[in-house]
mmCIF file of C-alpha atoms and ligand atoms in Angstrom:
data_model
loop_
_atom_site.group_PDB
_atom_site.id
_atom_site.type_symbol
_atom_site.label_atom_id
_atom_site.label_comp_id
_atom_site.label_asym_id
_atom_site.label_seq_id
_atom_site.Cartn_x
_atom_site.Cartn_y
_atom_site.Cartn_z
ATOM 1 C CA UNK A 1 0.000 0.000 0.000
ATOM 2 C CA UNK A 2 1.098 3.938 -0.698
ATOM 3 C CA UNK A 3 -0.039 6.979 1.257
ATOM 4 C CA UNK A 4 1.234 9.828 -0.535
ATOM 5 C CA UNK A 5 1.076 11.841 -3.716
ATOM 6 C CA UNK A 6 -0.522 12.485 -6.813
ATOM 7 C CA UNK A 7 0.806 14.949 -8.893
ATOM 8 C CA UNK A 8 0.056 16.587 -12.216
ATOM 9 C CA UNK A 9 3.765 17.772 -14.211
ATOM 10 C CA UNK A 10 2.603 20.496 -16.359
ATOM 11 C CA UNK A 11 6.295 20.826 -18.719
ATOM 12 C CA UNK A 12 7.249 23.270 -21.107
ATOM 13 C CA UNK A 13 10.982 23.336 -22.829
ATOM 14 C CA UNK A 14 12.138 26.755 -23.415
ATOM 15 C CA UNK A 15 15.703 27.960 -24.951
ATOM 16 C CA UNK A 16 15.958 30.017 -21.880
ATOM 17 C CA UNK A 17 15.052 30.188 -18.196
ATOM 18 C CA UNK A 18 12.688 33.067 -17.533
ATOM 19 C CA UNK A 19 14.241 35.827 -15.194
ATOM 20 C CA UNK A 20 12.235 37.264 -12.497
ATOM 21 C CA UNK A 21 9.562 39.881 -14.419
ATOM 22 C CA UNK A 22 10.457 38.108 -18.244
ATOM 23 C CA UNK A 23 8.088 35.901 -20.247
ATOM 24 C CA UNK A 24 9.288 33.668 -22.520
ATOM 25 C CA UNK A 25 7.847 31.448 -25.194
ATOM 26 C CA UNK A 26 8.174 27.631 -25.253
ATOM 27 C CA UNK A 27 7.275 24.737 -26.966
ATOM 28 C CA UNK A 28 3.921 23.395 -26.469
ATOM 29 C CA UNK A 29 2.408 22.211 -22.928
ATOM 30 C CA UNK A 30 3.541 18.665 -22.252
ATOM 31 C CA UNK A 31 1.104 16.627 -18.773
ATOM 32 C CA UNK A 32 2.822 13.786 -17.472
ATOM 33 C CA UNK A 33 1.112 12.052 -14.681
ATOM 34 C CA UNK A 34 3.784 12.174 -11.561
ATOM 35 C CA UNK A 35 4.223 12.566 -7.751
ATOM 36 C CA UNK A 36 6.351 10.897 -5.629
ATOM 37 C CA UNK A 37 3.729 8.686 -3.918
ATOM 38 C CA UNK A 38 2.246 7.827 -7.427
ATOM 39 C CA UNK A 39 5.466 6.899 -9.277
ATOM 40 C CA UNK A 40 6.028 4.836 -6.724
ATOM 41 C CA UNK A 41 3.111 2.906 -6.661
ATOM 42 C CA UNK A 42 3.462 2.442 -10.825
ATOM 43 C CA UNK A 43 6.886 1.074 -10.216
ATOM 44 C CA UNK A 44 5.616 -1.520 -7.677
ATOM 45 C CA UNK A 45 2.908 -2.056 -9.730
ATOM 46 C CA UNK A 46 4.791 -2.734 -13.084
ATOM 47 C CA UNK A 47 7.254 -5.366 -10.818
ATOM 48 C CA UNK A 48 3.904 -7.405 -9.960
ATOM 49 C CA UNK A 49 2.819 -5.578 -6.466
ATOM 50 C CA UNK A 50 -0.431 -5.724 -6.082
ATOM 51 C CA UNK A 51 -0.710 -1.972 -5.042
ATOM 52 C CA UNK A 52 -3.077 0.094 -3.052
ATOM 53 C CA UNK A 53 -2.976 3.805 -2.948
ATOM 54 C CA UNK A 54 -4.178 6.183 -0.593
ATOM 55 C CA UNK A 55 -3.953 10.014 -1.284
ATOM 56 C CA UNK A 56 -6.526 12.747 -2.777
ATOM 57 C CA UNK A 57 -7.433 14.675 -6.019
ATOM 58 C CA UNK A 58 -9.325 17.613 -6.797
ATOM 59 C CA UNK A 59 -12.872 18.033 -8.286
ATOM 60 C CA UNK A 60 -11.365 19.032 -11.560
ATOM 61 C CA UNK A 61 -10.466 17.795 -14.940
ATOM 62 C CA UNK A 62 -6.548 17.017 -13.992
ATOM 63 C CA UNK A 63 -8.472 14.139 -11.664
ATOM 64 C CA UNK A 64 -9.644 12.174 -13.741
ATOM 65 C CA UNK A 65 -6.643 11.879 -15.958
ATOM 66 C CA UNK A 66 -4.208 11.088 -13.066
ATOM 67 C CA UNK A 67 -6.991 8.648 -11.571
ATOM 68 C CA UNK A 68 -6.343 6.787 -15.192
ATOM 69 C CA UNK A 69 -3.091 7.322 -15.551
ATOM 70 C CA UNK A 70 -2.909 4.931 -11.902
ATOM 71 C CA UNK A 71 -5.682 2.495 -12.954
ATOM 72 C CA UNK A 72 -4.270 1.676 -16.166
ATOM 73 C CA UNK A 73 -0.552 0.067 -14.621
ATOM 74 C CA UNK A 74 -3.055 -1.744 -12.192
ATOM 75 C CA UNK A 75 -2.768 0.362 -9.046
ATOM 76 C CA UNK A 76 -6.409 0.058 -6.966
ATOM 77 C CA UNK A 77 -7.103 3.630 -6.698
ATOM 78 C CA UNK A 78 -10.718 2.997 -4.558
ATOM 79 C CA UNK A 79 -8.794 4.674 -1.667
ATOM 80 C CA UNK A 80 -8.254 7.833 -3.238
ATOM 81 C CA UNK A 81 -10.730 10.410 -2.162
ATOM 82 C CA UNK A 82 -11.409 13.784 -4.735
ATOM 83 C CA UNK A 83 -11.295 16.674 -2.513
ATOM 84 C CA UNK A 84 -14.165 19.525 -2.302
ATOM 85 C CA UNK A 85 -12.069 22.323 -1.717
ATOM 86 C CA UNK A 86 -8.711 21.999 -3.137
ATOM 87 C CA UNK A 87 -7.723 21.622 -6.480
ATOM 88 C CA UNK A 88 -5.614 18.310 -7.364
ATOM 89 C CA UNK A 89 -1.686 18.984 -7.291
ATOM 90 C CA UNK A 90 0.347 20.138 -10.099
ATOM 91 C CA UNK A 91 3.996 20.497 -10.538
ATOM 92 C CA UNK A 92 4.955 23.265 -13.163
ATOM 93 C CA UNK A 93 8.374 22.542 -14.426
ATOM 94 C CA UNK A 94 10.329 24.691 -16.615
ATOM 95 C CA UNK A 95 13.223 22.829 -18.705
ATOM 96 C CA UNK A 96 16.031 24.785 -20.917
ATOM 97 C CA UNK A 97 17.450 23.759 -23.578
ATOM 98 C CA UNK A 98 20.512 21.518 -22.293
ATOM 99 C CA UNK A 99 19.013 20.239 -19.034
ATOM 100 C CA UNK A 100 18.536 22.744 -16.372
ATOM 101 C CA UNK A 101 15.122 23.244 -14.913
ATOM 102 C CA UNK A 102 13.101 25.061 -12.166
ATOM 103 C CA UNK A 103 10.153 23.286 -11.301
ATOM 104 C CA UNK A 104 7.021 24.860 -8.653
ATOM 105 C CA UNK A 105 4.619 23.060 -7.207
ATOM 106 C CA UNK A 106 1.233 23.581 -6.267
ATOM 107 C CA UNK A 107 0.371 20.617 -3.467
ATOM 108 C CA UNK A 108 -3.314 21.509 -3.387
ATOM 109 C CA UNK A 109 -5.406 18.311 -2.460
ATOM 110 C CA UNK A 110 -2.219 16.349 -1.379
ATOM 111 C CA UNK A 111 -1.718 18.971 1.442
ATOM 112 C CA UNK A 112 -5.154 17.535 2.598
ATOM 113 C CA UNK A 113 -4.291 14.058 2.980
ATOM 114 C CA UNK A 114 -5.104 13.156 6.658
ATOM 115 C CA UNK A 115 -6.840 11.313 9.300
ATOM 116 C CA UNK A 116 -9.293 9.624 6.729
ATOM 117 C CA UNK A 117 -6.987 8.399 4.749
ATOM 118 C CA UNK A 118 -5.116 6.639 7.403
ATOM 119 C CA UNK A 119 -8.372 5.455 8.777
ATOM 120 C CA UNK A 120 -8.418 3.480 5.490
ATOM 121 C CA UNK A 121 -5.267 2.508 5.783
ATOM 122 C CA UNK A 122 -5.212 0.958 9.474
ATOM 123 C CA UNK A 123 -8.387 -1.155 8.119
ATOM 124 C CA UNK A 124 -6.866 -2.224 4.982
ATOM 125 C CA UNK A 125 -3.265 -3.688 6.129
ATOM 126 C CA UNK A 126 -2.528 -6.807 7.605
ATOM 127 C CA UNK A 127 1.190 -8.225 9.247
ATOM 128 C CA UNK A 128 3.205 -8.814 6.033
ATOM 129 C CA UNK A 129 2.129 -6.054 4.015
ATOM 130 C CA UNK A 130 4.486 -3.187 3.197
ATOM 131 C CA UNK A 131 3.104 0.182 3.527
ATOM 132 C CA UNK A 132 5.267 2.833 1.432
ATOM 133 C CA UNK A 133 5.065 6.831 2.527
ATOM 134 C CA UNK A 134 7.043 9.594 1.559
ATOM 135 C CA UNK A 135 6.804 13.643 2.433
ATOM 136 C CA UNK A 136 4.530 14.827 -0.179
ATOM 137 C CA UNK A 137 1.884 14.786 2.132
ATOM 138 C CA UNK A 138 1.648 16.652 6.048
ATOM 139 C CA UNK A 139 4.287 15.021 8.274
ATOM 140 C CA UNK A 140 1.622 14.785 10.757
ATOM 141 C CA UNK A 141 -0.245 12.465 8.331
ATOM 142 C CA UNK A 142 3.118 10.753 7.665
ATOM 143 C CA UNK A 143 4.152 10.359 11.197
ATOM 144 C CA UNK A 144 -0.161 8.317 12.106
ATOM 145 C CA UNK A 145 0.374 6.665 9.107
ATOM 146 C CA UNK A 146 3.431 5.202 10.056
ATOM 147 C CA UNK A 147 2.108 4.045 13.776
ATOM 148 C CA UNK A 148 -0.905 2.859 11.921
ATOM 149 C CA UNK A 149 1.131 0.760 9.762
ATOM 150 C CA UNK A 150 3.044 -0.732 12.584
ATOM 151 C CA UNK A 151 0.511 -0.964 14.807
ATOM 152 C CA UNK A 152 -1.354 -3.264 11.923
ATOM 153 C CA UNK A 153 1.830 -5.691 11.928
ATOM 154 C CA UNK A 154 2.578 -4.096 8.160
ATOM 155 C CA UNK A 155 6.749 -3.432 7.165
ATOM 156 C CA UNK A 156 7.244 0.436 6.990
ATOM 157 C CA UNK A 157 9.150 2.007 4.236
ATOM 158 C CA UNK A 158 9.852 5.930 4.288
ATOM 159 C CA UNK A 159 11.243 7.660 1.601
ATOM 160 C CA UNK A 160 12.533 10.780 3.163
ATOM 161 C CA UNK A 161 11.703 12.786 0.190
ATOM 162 C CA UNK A 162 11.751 15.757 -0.483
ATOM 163 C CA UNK A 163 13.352 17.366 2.832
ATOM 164 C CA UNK A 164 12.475 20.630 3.510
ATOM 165 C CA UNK A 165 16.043 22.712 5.074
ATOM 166 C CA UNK A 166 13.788 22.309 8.585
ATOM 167 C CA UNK A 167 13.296 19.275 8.547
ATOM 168 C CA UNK A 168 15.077 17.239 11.324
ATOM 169 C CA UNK A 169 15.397 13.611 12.405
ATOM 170 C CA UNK A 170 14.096 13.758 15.116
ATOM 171 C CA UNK A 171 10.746 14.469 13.540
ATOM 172 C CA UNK A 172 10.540 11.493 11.347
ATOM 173 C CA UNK A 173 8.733 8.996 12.477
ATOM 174 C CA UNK A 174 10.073 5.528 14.086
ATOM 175 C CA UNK A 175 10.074 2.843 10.376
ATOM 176 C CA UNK A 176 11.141 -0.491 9.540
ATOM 177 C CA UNK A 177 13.231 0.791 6.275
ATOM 178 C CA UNK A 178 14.410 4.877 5.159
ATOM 179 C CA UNK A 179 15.371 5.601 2.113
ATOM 180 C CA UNK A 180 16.754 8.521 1.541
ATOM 181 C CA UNK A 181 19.467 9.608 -1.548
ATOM 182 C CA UNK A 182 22.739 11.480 -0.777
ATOM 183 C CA UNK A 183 21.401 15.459 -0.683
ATOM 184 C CA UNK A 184 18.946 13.938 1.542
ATOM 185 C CA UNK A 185 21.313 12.076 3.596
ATOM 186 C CA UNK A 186 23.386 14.960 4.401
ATOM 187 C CA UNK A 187 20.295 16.801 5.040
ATOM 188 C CA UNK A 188 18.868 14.589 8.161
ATOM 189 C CA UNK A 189 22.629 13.432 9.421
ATOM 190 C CA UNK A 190 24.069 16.751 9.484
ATOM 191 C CA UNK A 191 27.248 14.539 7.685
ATOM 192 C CA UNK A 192 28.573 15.003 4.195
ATOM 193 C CA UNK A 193 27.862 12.348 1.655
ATOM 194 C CA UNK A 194 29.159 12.120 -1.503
ATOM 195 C CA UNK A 195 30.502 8.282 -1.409
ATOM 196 C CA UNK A 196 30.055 5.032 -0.060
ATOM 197 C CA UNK A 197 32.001 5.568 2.684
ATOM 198 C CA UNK A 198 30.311 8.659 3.652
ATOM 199 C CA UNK A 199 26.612 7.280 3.083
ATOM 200 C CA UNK A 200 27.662 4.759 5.413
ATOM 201 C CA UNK A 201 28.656 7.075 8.061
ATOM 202 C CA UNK A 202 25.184 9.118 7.413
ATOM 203 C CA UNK A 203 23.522 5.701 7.306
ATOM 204 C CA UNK A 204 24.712 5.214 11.174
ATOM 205 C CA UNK A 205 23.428 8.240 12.098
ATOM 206 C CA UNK A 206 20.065 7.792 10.064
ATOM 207 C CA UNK A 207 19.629 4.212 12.055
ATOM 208 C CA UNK A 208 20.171 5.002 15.462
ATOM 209 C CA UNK A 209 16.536 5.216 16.403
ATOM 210 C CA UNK A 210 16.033 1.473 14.872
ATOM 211 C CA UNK A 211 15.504 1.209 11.330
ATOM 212 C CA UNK A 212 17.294 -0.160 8.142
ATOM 213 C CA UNK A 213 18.565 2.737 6.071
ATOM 214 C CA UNK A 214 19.333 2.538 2.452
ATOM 215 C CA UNK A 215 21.388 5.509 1.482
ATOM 216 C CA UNK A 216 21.503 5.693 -2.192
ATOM 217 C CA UNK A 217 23.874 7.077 -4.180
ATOM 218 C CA UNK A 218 23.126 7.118 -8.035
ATOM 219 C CA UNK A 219 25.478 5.769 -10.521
ATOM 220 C CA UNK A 220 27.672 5.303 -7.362
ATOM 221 C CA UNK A 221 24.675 2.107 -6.553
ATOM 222 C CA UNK A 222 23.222 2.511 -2.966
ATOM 223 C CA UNK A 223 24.540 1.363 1.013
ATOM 224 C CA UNK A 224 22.308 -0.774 2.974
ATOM 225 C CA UNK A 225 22.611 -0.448 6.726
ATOM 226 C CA UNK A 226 21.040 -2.627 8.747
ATOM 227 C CA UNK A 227 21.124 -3.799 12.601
ATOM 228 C CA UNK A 228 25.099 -1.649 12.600
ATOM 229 C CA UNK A 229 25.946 -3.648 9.340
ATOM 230 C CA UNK A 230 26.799 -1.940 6.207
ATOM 231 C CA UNK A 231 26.442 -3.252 2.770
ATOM 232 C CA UNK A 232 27.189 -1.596 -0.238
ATOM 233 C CA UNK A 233 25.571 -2.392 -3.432
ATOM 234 C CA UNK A 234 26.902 -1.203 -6.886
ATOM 235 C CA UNK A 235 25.085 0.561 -9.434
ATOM 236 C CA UNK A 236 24.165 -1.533 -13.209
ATOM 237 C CA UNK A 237 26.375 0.263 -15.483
ATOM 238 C CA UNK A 238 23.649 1.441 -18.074
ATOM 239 C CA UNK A 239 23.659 4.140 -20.946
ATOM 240 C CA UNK A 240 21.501 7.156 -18.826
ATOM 241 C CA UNK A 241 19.821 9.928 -20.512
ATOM 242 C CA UNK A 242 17.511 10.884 -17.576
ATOM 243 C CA UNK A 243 17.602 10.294 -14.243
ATOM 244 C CA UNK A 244 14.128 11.645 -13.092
ATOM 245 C CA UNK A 245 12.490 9.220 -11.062
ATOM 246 C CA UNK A 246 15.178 6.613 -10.697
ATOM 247 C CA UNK A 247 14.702 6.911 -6.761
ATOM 248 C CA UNK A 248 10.802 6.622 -7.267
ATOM 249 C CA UNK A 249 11.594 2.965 -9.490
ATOM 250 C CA UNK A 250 14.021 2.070 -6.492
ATOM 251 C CA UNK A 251 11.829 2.325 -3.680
ATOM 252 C CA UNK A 252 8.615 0.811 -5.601
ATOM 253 C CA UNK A 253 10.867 -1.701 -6.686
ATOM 254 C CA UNK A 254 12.123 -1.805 -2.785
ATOM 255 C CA UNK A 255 8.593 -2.611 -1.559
ATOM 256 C CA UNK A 256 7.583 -4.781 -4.121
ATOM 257 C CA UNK A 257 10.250 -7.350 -3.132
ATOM 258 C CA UNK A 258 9.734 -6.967 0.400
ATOM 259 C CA UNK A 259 6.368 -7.380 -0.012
ATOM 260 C CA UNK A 260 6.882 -10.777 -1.564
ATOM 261 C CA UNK A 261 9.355 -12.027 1.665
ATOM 262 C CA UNK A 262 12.740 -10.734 -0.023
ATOM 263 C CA UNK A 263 15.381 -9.861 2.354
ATOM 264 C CA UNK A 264 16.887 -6.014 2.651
ATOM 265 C CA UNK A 265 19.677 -7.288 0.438
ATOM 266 C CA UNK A 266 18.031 -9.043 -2.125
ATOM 267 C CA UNK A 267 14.972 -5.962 -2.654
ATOM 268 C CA UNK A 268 18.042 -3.179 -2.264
ATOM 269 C CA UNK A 269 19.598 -5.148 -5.306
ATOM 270 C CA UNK A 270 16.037 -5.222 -7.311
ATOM 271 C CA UNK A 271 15.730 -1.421 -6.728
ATOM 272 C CA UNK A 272 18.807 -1.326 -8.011
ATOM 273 C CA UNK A 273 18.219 -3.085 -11.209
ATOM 274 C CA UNK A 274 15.028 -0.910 -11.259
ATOM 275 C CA UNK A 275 16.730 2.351 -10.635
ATOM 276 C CA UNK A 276 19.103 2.101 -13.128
ATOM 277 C CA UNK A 277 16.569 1.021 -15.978
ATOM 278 C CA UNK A 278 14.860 4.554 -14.927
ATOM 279 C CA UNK A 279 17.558 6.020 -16.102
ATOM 280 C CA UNK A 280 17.719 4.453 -19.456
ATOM 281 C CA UNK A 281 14.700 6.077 -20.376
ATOM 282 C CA UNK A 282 13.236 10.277 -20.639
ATOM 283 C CA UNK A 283 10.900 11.422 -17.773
ATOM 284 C CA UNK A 284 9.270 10.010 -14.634
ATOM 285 C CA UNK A 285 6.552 7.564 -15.043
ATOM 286 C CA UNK A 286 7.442 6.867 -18.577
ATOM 287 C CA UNK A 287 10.914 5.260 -17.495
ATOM 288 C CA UNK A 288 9.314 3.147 -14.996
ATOM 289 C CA UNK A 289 10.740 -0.279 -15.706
ATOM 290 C CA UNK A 290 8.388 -3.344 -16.316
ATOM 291 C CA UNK A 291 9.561 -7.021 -14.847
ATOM 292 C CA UNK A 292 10.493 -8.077 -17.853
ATOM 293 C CA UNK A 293 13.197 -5.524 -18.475
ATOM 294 C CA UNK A 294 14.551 -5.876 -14.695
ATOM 295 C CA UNK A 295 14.672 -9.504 -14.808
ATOM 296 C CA UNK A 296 16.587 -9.306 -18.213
ATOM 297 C CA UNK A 297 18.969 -7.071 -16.546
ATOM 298 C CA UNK A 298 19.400 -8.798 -13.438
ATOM 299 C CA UNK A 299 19.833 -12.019 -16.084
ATOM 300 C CA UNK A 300 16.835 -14.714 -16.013
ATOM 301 C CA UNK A 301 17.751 -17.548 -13.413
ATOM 302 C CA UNK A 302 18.138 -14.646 -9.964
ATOM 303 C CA UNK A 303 14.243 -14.042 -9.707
HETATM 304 P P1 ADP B 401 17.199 9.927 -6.534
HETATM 305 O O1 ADP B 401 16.517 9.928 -7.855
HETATM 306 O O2 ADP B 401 16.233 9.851 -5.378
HETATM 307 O O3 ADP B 401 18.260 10.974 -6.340
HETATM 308 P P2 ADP B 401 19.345 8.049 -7.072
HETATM 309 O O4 ADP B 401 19.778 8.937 -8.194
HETATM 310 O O5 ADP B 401 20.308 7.824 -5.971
HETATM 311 O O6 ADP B 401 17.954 8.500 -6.459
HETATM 312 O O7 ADP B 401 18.981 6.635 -7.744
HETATM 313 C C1 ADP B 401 18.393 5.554 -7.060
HETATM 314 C C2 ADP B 401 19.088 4.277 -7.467
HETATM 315 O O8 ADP B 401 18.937 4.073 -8.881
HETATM 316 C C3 ADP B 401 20.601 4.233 -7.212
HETATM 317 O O9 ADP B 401 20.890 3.755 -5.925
HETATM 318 C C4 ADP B 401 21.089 3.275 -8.292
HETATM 319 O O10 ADP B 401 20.949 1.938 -7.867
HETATM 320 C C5 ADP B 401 20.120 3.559 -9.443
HETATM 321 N N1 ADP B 401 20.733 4.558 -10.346
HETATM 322 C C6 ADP B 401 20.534 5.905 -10.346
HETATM 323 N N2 ADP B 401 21.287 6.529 -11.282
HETATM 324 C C7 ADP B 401 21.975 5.543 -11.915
HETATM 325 C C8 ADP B 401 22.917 5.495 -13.007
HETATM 326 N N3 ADP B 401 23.314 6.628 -13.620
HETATM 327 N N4 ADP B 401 23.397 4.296 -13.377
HETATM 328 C C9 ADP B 401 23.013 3.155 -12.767
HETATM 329 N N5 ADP B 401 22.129 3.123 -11.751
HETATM 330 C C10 ADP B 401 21.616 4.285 -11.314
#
């Protein structure tokens, strides 16, 4: 199961970056269907999950197209409420010519995801289940969810993403699994990551209150950490052309092995395989790997 959220990326490619006060002309409007709590139910869902999601939508048109968008990889979306008063979240992301971008978002319904939705969620787990969350949504709702999901006997997964500059440990809820990548890691543990040796370091820190930590690290692969252990696990050396949502395919990918009885090791190295394949591909939900294409990677006799 996800709690988290559903996004709308409203893209437009321009040869420059508008400056404060400046309009500037693009290419035409581009809608992709994102969100971090979204992609990550796809990529579960496109592994084999069978995948739940909890969040909220507006009562507008952008609705029913992300609704869609979730139903058609397979992702129950009977749990996701369309909210009276706020419009359903957007992203607006600007991209120049030659990569950079600046990207605004507009959390709108997702902002109201709350005690309703984690009502449905402490009646809809059961002990073996993996319950996925990330920070799209109020902490507050984050933090119940997360005692919800424990308190139901399900596995916890955080992704610690995105972290606001305020945002301390301390105020993270207790989990069975974070996942965090390295700007995030540095964030939380106050340490300086950049390597595997560093992200193990951070990883330590990131653990002490109890849980695994996976720290990843990009083309650099990812460190598990787990009961003072640390394990690193390299990256598939792919040709990448994007590398938008390559943490949102790891940590679907992530669940969906742990939700089948994988150990940290084994679903850290399908993430992997996942994560890289992300990267193989342009934009978010589009480069979403299907099982086929991890288990060709990983080579057909390990799954
Ligand atoms: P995020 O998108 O959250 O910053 P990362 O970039 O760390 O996350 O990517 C998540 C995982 O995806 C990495 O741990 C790695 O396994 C895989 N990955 C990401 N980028 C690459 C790459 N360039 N080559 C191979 N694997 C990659």
């Amino acid at each position: 199961m996800v709690l988290g959220s559903i996004n709308l990326d409203l893209v437009v490619r321009l040869a420059s970056l508008p400056r404060p006060g400046e309009t500037v002309v693009g290419d035409r409007l581009l809608r992709f269907p994102g969100g971090k709590g979204a992609n990550q139910a796809v990529a579960a869902a496109r592994l084999g999950a069978q995948v739940r999601m909890l969040g909220r939508v507006g009562n507008d048109g952008f609705a029913e197209e992300l609704l869609n968008g979730l139903a058609d990889d397979g992702v129950d979306v009977s749990g996701i409420a369309r909210d009276g008063e706020e419009p359903s979240g957007a992203a607006l992301i600007l991209v120049e010519k030659g990569g950079q971008n600046t990207i605004a978002i507009a959390p709108g319904a997702n902002w109201r995801v709350g005690s309703a939705e984690v009502g449905l969620l402490s009646g809809g787990l059961e002990p073996g289940d993996v319950l996925v969350l990330q920070l799209e949504v109020p902490l507050e709702t984050v933090r119940t969810a997360a005692e919800a999901g424990r308190g139901a006997g399900a596995r916890v997964v955080l992704n610690a993403a995105p972290v606001q500059p305020s945002l301390t440990l301390s105020a993270l809820p207790a989990v069975d699994l974070l996942v965090v990548n390295e700007g995030e890691a540095s964030r939380l543990s106050g340490l300086e990551v950049r390597d595997p040796a560093g992200a193990e370091q951070a990883a330590a820190v990131l653990g002490r209150a109890g849980s695994a930590v996976v720290v990843t690290l990009g083309a650099l692969g990812a460190v598990l950490w787990e009961r003072g252990k640390a394990e690193r696990i390299a990256a598939h050396p792919v040709q990448s052309v994007d590398t938008t949502a390559a943490g949102d395919a790891f940590v679907g990918a992530v669940a969906c092995a742990l939700a089948a009885g994988e150990s940290y090791p084994d679903a850290v190295r399908l993430g992997s395989a996942a994560g890289a394949l992300a990267t193989t591909k342009l934009g978010a939900r589009s480069s979403l790997p299907w099982l086929a294409e991890v288990r060709s990677l990983l080579g057909s006799n390990t799954r």
